[in-house]
Short mmCIF file of C-alpha atoms in Angstrom, two decimals:
data_model
loop_
_atom_site.label_atom_id
_atom_site.label_comp_id
_atom_site.label_asym_id
_atom_site.label_seq_id
_atom_site.Cartn_x
_atom_site.Cartn_y
_atom_site.Cartn_z
CA UNK A 1493 -30.03 -24.32 -92.13
CA UNK A 1494 -27.76 -21.50 -91.16
CA UNK A 1495 -30.42 -20.22 -88.81
CA UNK A 1496 -30.48 -23.52 -86.90
CA UNK A 1497 -26.71 -23.41 -86.47
CA UNK A 1498 -26.93 -19.91 -85.09
CA UNK A 1499 -29.56 -20.99 -82.62
CA UNK A 1500 -27.41 -23.92 -81.47
CA UNK A 1501 -24.33 -21.71 -81.07
CA UNK A 1502 -26.39 -19.21 -79.06
CA UNK A 1503 -27.75 -21.95 -76.79
CA UNK A 1504 -24.26 -23.36 -76.23
CA UNK A 1505 -22.89 -19.89 -75.39
CA UNK A 1506 -25.74 -19.26 -72.95
CA UNK A 1507 -25.16 -22.60 -71.25
CA UNK A 1508 -21.45 -21.76 -71.02
CA UNK A 1509 -22.15 -18.45 -69.37
CA UNK A 1510 -24.52 -20.09 -66.87
CA UNK A 1511 -21.92 -22.74 -66.07
CA UNK A 1512 -19.17 -20.13 -65.64
CA UNK A 1513 -21.41 -18.09 -63.34
CA UNK A 1514 -22.23 -21.19 -61.29
CA UNK A 1515 -18.54 -22.03 -60.95
CA UNK A 1516 -17.76 -18.41 -60.03
CA UNK A 1517 -20.36 -18.26 -57.31
CA UNK A 1518 -19.54 -21.76 -56.00
CA UNK A 1519 -15.82 -21.06 -55.83
CA UNK A 1520 -14.78 -20.16 -52.21
CA UNK A 1521 -13.96 -16.47 -51.82
CA UNK A 1522 -11.06 -15.25 -49.61
CA UNK A 1523 -12.13 -14.12 -46.13
CA UNK A 1524 -11.52 -10.48 -45.37
CA UNK A 1525 -9.34 -10.15 -42.27
CA UNK A 1526 -7.25 -7.57 -40.43
CA UNK A 1527 -3.52 -8.24 -40.56
CA UNK A 1528 -0.69 -7.04 -38.33
CA UNK A 1529 3.06 -7.23 -38.81
CA UNK A 1530 5.41 -8.91 -36.35
CA UNK A 1531 8.05 -6.27 -35.60
CA UNK A 1532 10.85 -5.36 -33.22
CA UNK A 1533 10.72 -2.31 -30.99
CA UNK A 1534 10.59 -1.07 -27.43
CA UNK A 1535 8.29 -2.94 -25.06
CA UNK A 1536 7.16 -2.13 -21.55
CA UNK A 1537 5.26 -4.41 -19.19
CA UNK A 1538 3.21 -2.56 -16.59
CA UNK A 1539 1.00 -3.40 -13.63
CA UNK A 1540 -2.18 -1.37 -13.98
CA UNK A 1541 -4.59 -0.73 -11.12
CA UNK A 1542 -6.71 1.90 -9.44
CA UNK A 1543 -5.14 3.95 -6.65
CA UNK A 1544 -5.77 7.11 -4.66
CA UNK A 1545 -3.80 10.11 -3.56
CA UNK A 1546 -3.15 10.76 0.09
CA UNK A 1547 -1.32 13.25 2.26
CA UNK A 1548 1.88 11.62 3.45
CA UNK A 1549 1.48 12.54 7.11
CA UNK A 1550 -2.03 12.89 8.57
CA UNK A 1551 -2.52 14.05 12.16
CA UNK A 1552 -5.76 13.19 13.96
CA UNK A 1553 -6.91 15.44 16.79
CA UNK A 1554 -8.71 13.25 19.35
CA UNK A 1555 -10.70 13.92 22.51
CA UNK A 1556 -8.38 13.65 25.54
CA UNK A 1557 -11.25 12.97 27.97
CA UNK A 1558 -14.94 12.14 27.92
CA UNK A 1559 -17.09 15.22 27.56
CA UNK A 1560 -19.12 17.39 25.22
CA UNK A 1561 -17.41 18.78 22.14
CA UNK A 1562 -18.85 22.01 20.76
CA UNK A 1563 -19.77 22.32 17.09
CA UNK A 1564 -16.67 22.34 14.88
CA UNK A 1565 -18.18 23.11 11.46
CA UNK A 1566 -18.80 26.04 11.53
CA UNK A 1567 -16.62 27.88 12.53
CA UNK A 1568 -14.08 25.57 10.84
CA UNK A 1569 -14.48 23.95 7.42
CA UNK A 1570 -12.56 21.39 5.40
CA UNK A 1571 -9.69 23.15 3.64
CA UNK A 1572 -9.18 25.86 6.25
CA UNK A 1573 -5.57 26.65 7.07
CA UNK A 1574 -4.36 26.03 10.63
CA UNK A 1575 -1.20 27.04 12.47
CA UNK A 1576 0.69 24.81 14.86
CA UNK A 1577 -0.14 25.43 18.55
CA UNK A 1578 -2.17 28.53 17.61
CA UNK A 1579 -5.40 27.56 15.85
CA UNK A 1580 -8.08 26.14 18.16
CA UNK A 1581 -9.72 23.36 16.16
CA UNK A 1582 -12.10 22.07 18.85
CA UNK A 1583 -13.48 23.07 22.25
CA UNK A 1584 -14.68 20.58 24.88
CA UNK A 1585 -16.92 21.15 27.89
CA UNK A 1586 -17.52 18.94 30.92
CA UNK A 1587 -20.23 16.35 30.53
CA UNK A 1588 -23.66 17.39 31.82
CA UNK A 1589 -24.78 15.26 34.81
CA UNK A 1590 -27.46 12.74 34.00
CA UNK A 1591 -30.96 12.47 35.51
CA UNK A 1592 -31.59 10.09 38.42
CA UNK A 1593 -34.68 8.01 39.09
CA UNK A 1594 -37.05 8.25 42.07
CA UNK A 1595 -35.36 5.56 44.13
CA UNK A 1596 -31.92 7.11 43.68
CA UNK A 1597 -33.41 10.49 44.58
CA UNK A 1598 -34.88 9.10 47.82
CA UNK A 1599 -31.57 7.42 48.66
CA UNK A 1600 -29.74 10.70 48.15
CA UNK A 1601 -32.24 12.54 50.35
CA UNK A 1602 -31.70 9.98 53.10
CA UNK A 1603 -27.93 10.25 52.71
CA UNK A 1604 -28.23 14.04 52.87
CA UNK A 1605 -30.17 13.79 56.15
CA UNK A 1606 -27.52 11.48 57.55
CA UNK A 1607 -24.80 13.90 56.46
CA UNK A 1608 -26.59 16.83 58.14
CA UNK A 1609 -26.92 14.79 61.36
CA UNK A 1610 -23.22 13.91 61.16
CA UNK A 1611 -22.39 17.61 60.83
CA UNK A 1612 -24.53 18.41 63.88
CA UNK A 1613 -22.86 15.64 65.85
CA UNK A 1614 -19.39 16.83 64.87
CA UNK A 1615 -20.22 20.44 65.80
CA UNK A 1616 -21.52 19.27 69.18
CA UNK A 1617 -18.32 17.35 69.76
CA UNK A 1618 -16.35 20.49 68.96
CA UNK A 1619 -18.34 22.43 71.58
CA UNK A 1620 -17.74 19.71 74.18
CA UNK A 1621 -14.04 19.67 73.53
CA UNK A 1622 -13.87 23.46 73.63
CA UNK A 1623 -15.48 23.36 77.08
CA UNK A 1624 -13.12 20.60 78.20
CA UNK A 1625 -10.14 22.55 76.90
CA UNK A 1626 -11.23 25.71 78.73
CA UNK A 1627 -11.63 23.74 81.99
CA UNK A 1628 -8.22 22.03 81.58
CA UNK A 1629 -6.56 25.39 80.99
CA UNK A 1630 -8.16 26.76 84.18
CA UNK A 1631 -6.90 23.73 86.09
CA UNK A 1632 -3.45 24.25 84.61
CA UNK A 1633 -3.38 27.86 85.82
CA UNK A 1634 -4.48 26.82 89.32
CA UNK A 1635 -1.92 24.00 89.41
CA UNK A 1636 0.78 26.43 88.34
CA UNK A 1637 0.04 28.81 91.24
CA UNK A 1638 -0.10 25.96 93.73
CA UNK A 1639 3.14 24.49 92.43
CA UNK A 1640 4.94 27.81 93.07
CA UNK A 1641 3.86 27.72 96.72
CA UNK A 1642 4.74 24.05 96.99
CA UNK A 1643 1.15 23.01 97.74
CA UNK A 1644 1.14 20.30 94.98
CA UNK A 1645 3.74 18.06 93.50
CA UNK A 1646 5.43 18.45 90.15
CA UNK A 1647 3.61 15.34 88.95
CA UNK A 1648 0.23 16.99 89.43
CA UNK A 1649 1.41 20.02 87.44
CA UNK A 1650 2.61 17.78 84.59
CA UNK A 1651 -0.72 15.98 84.56
CA UNK A 1652 -2.56 19.29 84.20
CA UNK A 1653 -0.34 20.22 81.23
CA UNK A 1654 -1.01 16.84 79.67
CA UNK A 1655 -4.77 17.35 79.95
CA UNK A 1656 -4.50 20.71 78.14
CA UNK A 1657 -2.42 19.26 75.28
CA UNK A 1658 -4.78 16.31 74.93
CA UNK A 1659 -7.86 18.48 74.74
CA UNK A 1660 -6.23 20.81 72.17
CA UNK A 1661 -5.42 17.85 69.92
CA UNK A 1662 -8.91 16.42 70.34
CA UNK A 1663 -10.46 19.80 69.51
CA UNK A 1664 -8.39 20.08 66.32
CA UNK A 1665 -9.46 16.58 65.31
CA UNK A 1666 -13.10 17.40 65.97
CA UNK A 1667 -12.93 20.56 63.85
CA UNK A 1668 -11.41 18.53 61.02
CA UNK A 1669 -14.27 16.06 61.34
CA UNK A 1670 -16.72 18.91 61.01
CA UNK A 1671 -15.11 19.92 57.71
CA UNK A 1672 -15.24 16.31 56.49
CA UNK A 1673 -18.94 16.02 57.32
CA UNK A 1674 -19.74 19.35 55.70
CA UNK A 1675 -17.93 18.33 52.50
CA UNK A 1676 -19.83 15.05 52.45
CA UNK A 1677 -23.05 17.02 52.85
CA UNK A 1678 -22.08 19.31 49.95
CA UNK A 1679 -21.20 16.32 47.76
CA UNK A 1680 -24.63 14.76 48.32
CA UNK A 1681 -26.33 18.09 47.67
CA UNK A 1682 -24.43 18.35 44.38
CA UNK A 1683 -25.59 14.86 43.40
CA UNK A 1684 -29.15 15.91 44.10
CA UNK A 1685 -28.89 18.78 41.60
CA UNK A 1686 -30.61 18.36 38.20
CA UNK A 1687 -28.83 18.89 34.84
CA UNK A 1688 -28.24 22.57 34.21
CA UNK A 1689 -27.52 24.52 31.03
CA UNK A 1690 -24.18 24.96 29.31
CA UNK A 1691 -21.33 26.26 31.36
CA UNK A 1692 -20.40 29.79 30.23
CA UNK A 1693 -17.26 29.77 28.12
CA UNK A 1694 -16.11 32.92 29.92
CA UNK A 1695 -15.29 30.69 32.87
CA UNK A 1696 -11.60 29.75 32.36
CA UNK A 1697 -12.16 26.41 34.09
CA UNK A 1698 -15.11 25.40 31.93
CA UNK A 1699 -13.48 24.21 28.70
CA UNK A 1700 -10.57 22.41 27.08
CA UNK A 1701 -9.21 24.00 23.91
CA UNK A 1702 -7.65 21.56 21.44
CA UNK A 1703 -5.08 23.25 19.19
CA UNK A 1704 -3.62 22.14 15.87
CA UNK A 1705 -0.57 19.86 16.36
CA UNK A 1706 0.94 20.91 12.98
CA UNK A 1707 0.53 23.62 10.38
CA UNK A 1708 -1.46 22.71 7.29
CA UNK A 1709 -5.10 22.38 6.29
CA UNK A 1710 -8.13 20.62 7.70
CA UNK A 1711 -8.61 17.47 5.62
CA UNK A 1712 -11.61 15.98 7.39
CA UNK A 1713 -13.97 16.93 10.22
CA UNK A 1714 -15.05 13.68 11.85
CA UNK A 1715 -17.29 15.22 14.53
CA UNK A 1716 -19.02 18.18 12.90
CA UNK A 1717 -21.93 18.76 15.27
CA UNK A 1718 -21.97 19.25 19.02
CA UNK A 1719 -22.17 16.02 20.97
CA UNK A 1720 -20.82 13.76 23.68
CA UNK A 1721 -17.61 11.90 22.87
CA UNK A 1722 -15.52 9.28 24.61
CA UNK A 1723 -11.78 9.54 25.31
CA UNK A 1724 -9.77 8.96 22.12
CA UNK A 1725 -12.66 9.75 19.76
CA UNK A 1726 -11.28 11.32 16.52
CA UNK A 1727 -12.46 14.88 15.89
CA UNK A 1728 -10.40 16.48 13.10
CA UNK A 1729 -7.75 15.30 10.60
CA UNK A 1730 -5.02 17.75 9.62
CA UNK A 1731 -2.27 17.52 6.99
CA UNK A 1732 -0.33 19.37 4.30
CA UNK A 1733 -1.93 18.87 0.82
CA UNK A 1734 1.35 19.86 -0.83
CA UNK A 1735 3.01 16.76 0.63
CA UNK A 1736 1.05 14.33 -1.57
CA UNK A 1737 1.74 10.74 -2.56
CA UNK A 1738 -0.16 7.94 -4.31
CA UNK A 1739 -1.21 4.77 -2.45
CA UNK A 1740 -2.07 1.65 -4.45
CA UNK A 1741 -3.21 -1.73 -3.17
CA UNK A 1742 -1.81 -4.13 -5.79
CA UNK A 1743 -2.41 -7.84 -6.16
CA UNK A 1744 0.33 -9.80 -4.42
CA UNK A 1745 1.10 -11.62 -7.69
CA UNK A 1746 1.84 -8.23 -9.29
CA UNK A 1747 3.60 -6.73 -6.28
CA UNK A 1748 6.34 -9.39 -6.34
CA UNK A 1749 7.41 -8.06 -9.77
CA UNK A 1750 7.85 -4.48 -8.54
CA UNK A 1751 10.89 -2.97 -6.84
CA UNK A 1752 11.33 0.41 -5.13
CA UNK A 1753 12.47 2.96 -7.68
CA UNK A 1754 10.37 1.55 -10.54
CA UNK A 1755 8.91 4.22 -12.82
CA UNK A 1756 5.16 4.83 -12.75
CA UNK A 1757 2.77 6.59 -15.12
CA UNK A 1758 -0.18 8.20 -13.35
CA UNK A 1759 -3.32 9.12 -15.28
CA UNK A 1760 -7.09 8.86 -15.07
CA UNK A 1761 -7.36 11.79 -12.65
CA UNK A 1762 -8.72 14.37 -15.09
CA UNK A 1763 -5.42 15.94 -16.16
CA UNK A 1764 -2.32 15.08 -18.16
CA UNK A 1765 -0.35 11.95 -17.32
CA UNK A 1766 2.15 12.35 -14.48
CA UNK A 1767 5.42 10.58 -13.80
CA UNK A 1768 6.16 8.90 -10.49
CA UNK A 1769 8.33 6.28 -8.85
CA UNK A 1770 7.73 3.53 -6.33
CA UNK A 1771 9.10 4.38 -2.89
CA UNK A 1772 7.80 1.47 -0.81
CA UNK A 1773 6.29 -1.99 -1.22
CA UNK A 1774 5.01 -3.37 2.07
CA UNK A 1775 6.47 -6.75 3.08
CA UNK A 1776 3.06 -7.94 4.31
CA UNK A 1777 -0.21 -8.23 2.44
CA UNK A 1778 -3.83 -8.14 3.55
CA UNK A 1779 -7.13 -9.65 2.48
CA UNK A 1780 -9.49 -7.46 0.46
CA UNK A 1781 -12.88 -8.43 -0.94
CA UNK A 1782 -13.57 -7.03 -4.41
CA UNK A 1783 -16.87 -5.57 -5.59
CA UNK A 1784 -17.72 -8.99 -7.05
CA UNK A 1785 -17.18 -10.68 -3.68
CA UNK A 1786 -13.82 -12.23 -4.62
CA UNK A 1787 -11.21 -12.49 -1.86
CA UNK A 1788 -7.88 -11.06 -3.01
CA UNK A 1789 -4.51 -10.71 -1.36
CA UNK A 1790 -3.38 -7.12 -1.77
CA UNK A 1791 -0.10 -5.36 -0.97
CA UNK A 1792 0.08 -1.69 -0.02
CA UNK A 1793 2.42 0.25 -2.34
CA UNK A 1794 3.45 3.90 -2.02
CA UNK A 1795 4.37 6.08 -5.02
CA UNK A 1796 5.94 9.55 -5.13
CA UNK A 1797 4.95 12.05 -7.84
CA UNK A 1798 8.12 13.14 -9.66
CA UNK A 1799 6.65 15.97 -11.75
CA UNK A 1800 6.60 19.53 -10.31
CA UNK A 1801 3.73 20.43 -8.01
CA UNK A 1802 2.42 22.96 -10.53
CA UNK A 1803 1.39 20.09 -12.82
CA UNK A 1804 -0.79 18.40 -10.20
CA UNK A 1805 -1.88 21.36 -8.09
CA UNK A 1806 -5.54 20.42 -8.65
CA UNK A 1807 -5.06 17.03 -7.04
CA UNK A 1808 -6.10 16.66 -3.42
CA UNK A 1809 -6.34 14.12 -0.66
CA UNK A 1810 -8.19 10.85 -1.49
CA UNK A 1811 -8.53 11.53 -5.24
CA UNK A 1812 -8.87 8.55 -7.59
CA UNK A 1813 -6.06 7.88 -10.10
CA UNK A 1814 -4.88 5.04 -12.35
CA UNK A 1815 -1.27 3.86 -11.96
CA UNK A 1816 0.82 1.96 -14.52
CA UNK A 1817 3.84 0.57 -12.69
CA UNK A 1818 6.68 -0.61 -14.91
CA UNK A 1819 7.76 -4.15 -13.99
CA UNK A 1820 9.96 -4.79 -17.07
CA UNK A 1821 11.04 -3.02 -20.26
CA UNK A 1822 13.21 -3.73 -23.29
CA UNK A 1823 14.48 -1.68 -26.23
CA UNK A 1824 14.56 -4.19 -29.12
CA UNK A 1825 11.96 -6.88 -28.54
CA UNK A 1826 10.18 -8.99 -31.17
CA UNK A 1827 6.46 -8.58 -30.44
CA UNK A 1828 3.14 -9.80 -31.77
CA UNK A 1829 -0.25 -8.23 -30.99
CA UNK A 1830 -2.13 -9.99 -28.21
CA UNK A 1831 -5.27 -9.81 -30.38
CA UNK A 1832 -3.69 -12.33 -32.78
CA UNK A 1833 -3.09 -15.02 -30.16
CA UNK A 1834 -5.39 -17.93 -29.42
CA UNK A 1835 -5.09 -21.15 -27.49
CA UNK A 1836 -4.29 -24.47 -29.15
CA UNK A 1837 -4.22 -27.02 -26.40
CA UNK A 1838 -1.62 -25.89 -23.89
CA UNK A 1839 0.21 -23.74 -26.43
CA UNK A 1840 -0.31 -20.32 -27.96
CA UNK A 1841 -0.84 -20.06 -31.71
CA UNK A 1842 -1.53 -17.51 -34.46
CA UNK A 1843 -2.79 -17.60 -38.01
CA UNK A 1844 0.17 -16.68 -40.22
CA UNK A 1845 -0.97 -15.08 -43.49
CA UNK A 1846 1.28 -16.43 -46.23
CA UNK A 1847 0.63 -16.72 -49.98
CA UNK A 1848 -2.97 -15.66 -49.46
CA UNK A 1849 -3.79 -18.41 -46.98
CA UNK A 1850 -3.93 -18.69 -43.18
CA UNK A 1851 -1.47 -21.12 -41.65
CA UNK A 1852 -1.75 -22.21 -38.03
CA UNK A 1853 1.58 -21.50 -36.35
CA UNK A 1854 2.48 -22.38 -32.75
CA UNK A 1855 4.45 -19.63 -31.00
CA UNK A 1856 6.22 -19.39 -27.70
CA UNK A 1857 5.64 -16.10 -25.95
CA UNK A 1858 7.32 -14.50 -22.95
CA UNK A 1859 6.27 -11.32 -21.25
CA UNK A 1860 3.15 -9.51 -22.39
CA UNK A 1861 1.01 -6.51 -21.64
CA UNK A 1862 -2.45 -5.44 -22.70
CA UNK A 1863 -1.42 -4.85 -26.35
CA UNK A 1864 1.58 -6.95 -27.39
CA UNK A 1865 3.43 -10.08 -26.31
CA UNK A 1866 7.11 -10.94 -26.54
CA UNK A 1867 7.86 -13.63 -29.18
CA UNK A 1868 10.49 -16.16 -28.12
CA UNK A 1869 10.09 -18.55 -31.05
CA UNK A 1870 7.72 -19.45 -33.88
CA UNK A 1871 7.63 -16.11 -35.73
CA UNK A 1872 10.10 -13.84 -37.49
CA UNK A 1873 10.25 -10.12 -38.02
CA UNK A 1874 8.02 -9.05 -40.87
CA UNK A 1875 5.55 -11.95 -40.62
CA UNK A 1876 1.90 -11.02 -41.09
CA UNK A 1877 -0.64 -12.46 -38.65
CA UNK A 1878 -4.44 -12.36 -38.53
CA UNK A 1879 -5.97 -10.11 -35.88
CA UNK A 1880 -9.10 -11.19 -34.03
CA UNK A 1881 -9.49 -14.49 -35.90
CA UNK A 1882 -13.12 -15.61 -36.19
CA UNK A 1883 -14.53 -19.12 -36.43
CA UNK A 1884 -14.48 -18.84 -40.23
CA UNK A 1885 -10.70 -18.61 -40.26
CA UNK A 1886 -8.91 -21.96 -40.23
CA UNK A 1887 -5.74 -23.64 -41.35
CA UNK A 1888 -5.41 -23.31 -45.15
CA UNK A 1889 -8.36 -20.94 -45.56
CA UNK A 1890 -7.85 -18.22 -48.17
CA UNK A 1891 -7.66 -14.77 -46.60
CA UNK A 1892 -7.34 -11.26 -47.90
CA UNK A 1893 -6.52 -8.11 -46.01
CA UNK A 1894 -9.43 -5.80 -45.48
CA UNK A 1895 -8.96 -2.39 -47.07
CA UNK A 1896 -9.48 0.30 -44.47
CA UNK A 1897 -10.00 3.80 -45.81
CA UNK A 1898 -9.11 6.68 -43.55
CA UNK A 1899 -11.88 9.08 -44.39
CA UNK A 1900 -11.90 12.59 -42.99
CA UNK A 1901 -14.85 13.03 -40.63
CA UNK A 1902 -17.46 15.57 -41.54
CA UNK A 1903 -17.36 18.81 -39.65
#
């Protein structure tokens, strides 16, 4: 009899344990979450974007005329120092005459024959006028002797003088015509010539030497090899790498929040972060297409580096940097992590962890950056909010902070 009671008690205890286990496993467990504390402290809102360094004043040496520029690199290379009005950065030669086709060649030969005939005609005219002048001078001498004896009138003597003066003037004109015809002949002969080799640089009239307009370094060689260039073609860019600034093309919606004098943190260039300040925000924007094909209105912004040159001596012209321009900052601001915020309709909300459960709380936020947002209402200092809330977290759900152990990494 006692054995039966023991069996019954054992069965009841086993059933109780099974029931307790079922209740334990069926009971909802708290969700492990990461929590953050709403706190007051300094806050800074920045505009972050890519930028590049650039020499403040860049001088471009251009070709003054059309011609052939000799090879620039070598002898010059990017980074070479140049002195104002002393260093010759480029040398130009006259353009080599081009070839002409058969028809043009025949036309030039015909024009040359006509020019030679014109020279012959002009020389013959000179000979005729020389003979006429000699005869008029003889007549003048005879008229002078006759006028002394009274054999002819004064009018006849004046006419003889007039003939001499007229023939002298005509002879001078004919000689000038000969020179004109000979020059025309030489011009056509020059046009008939074929392209020749390079003009020797020893000839002082052969070349144009372009000298550096300022002292500094060569930043870019646009025309490295020898070749023909047109007037105004850029050849070399010169500037002073020590006079460096940062140029950033910011979105117009960000540029309106920035004023000259705003502090800037410059990093992402391979060295320690540098301090700078905004010196200029252009009053006009421009359209720029992003890598994704999106049209954006950008505003050119210039930034001076405040730190000593020794800290950024490795920076050069057109280097990539990241700028963080301060648009607003406060010393004692109530903030909540951006990772805790989510949308609830048109409002922002967080899950407030209180008494072991998550409570949906609508908050009003003001300024924000990539990490925290300013709390205007809805939260108080010291409140704990859920970070990165998942779909499992909801209003009234039991939550428990995840224990994070800071283990020392193995060496």
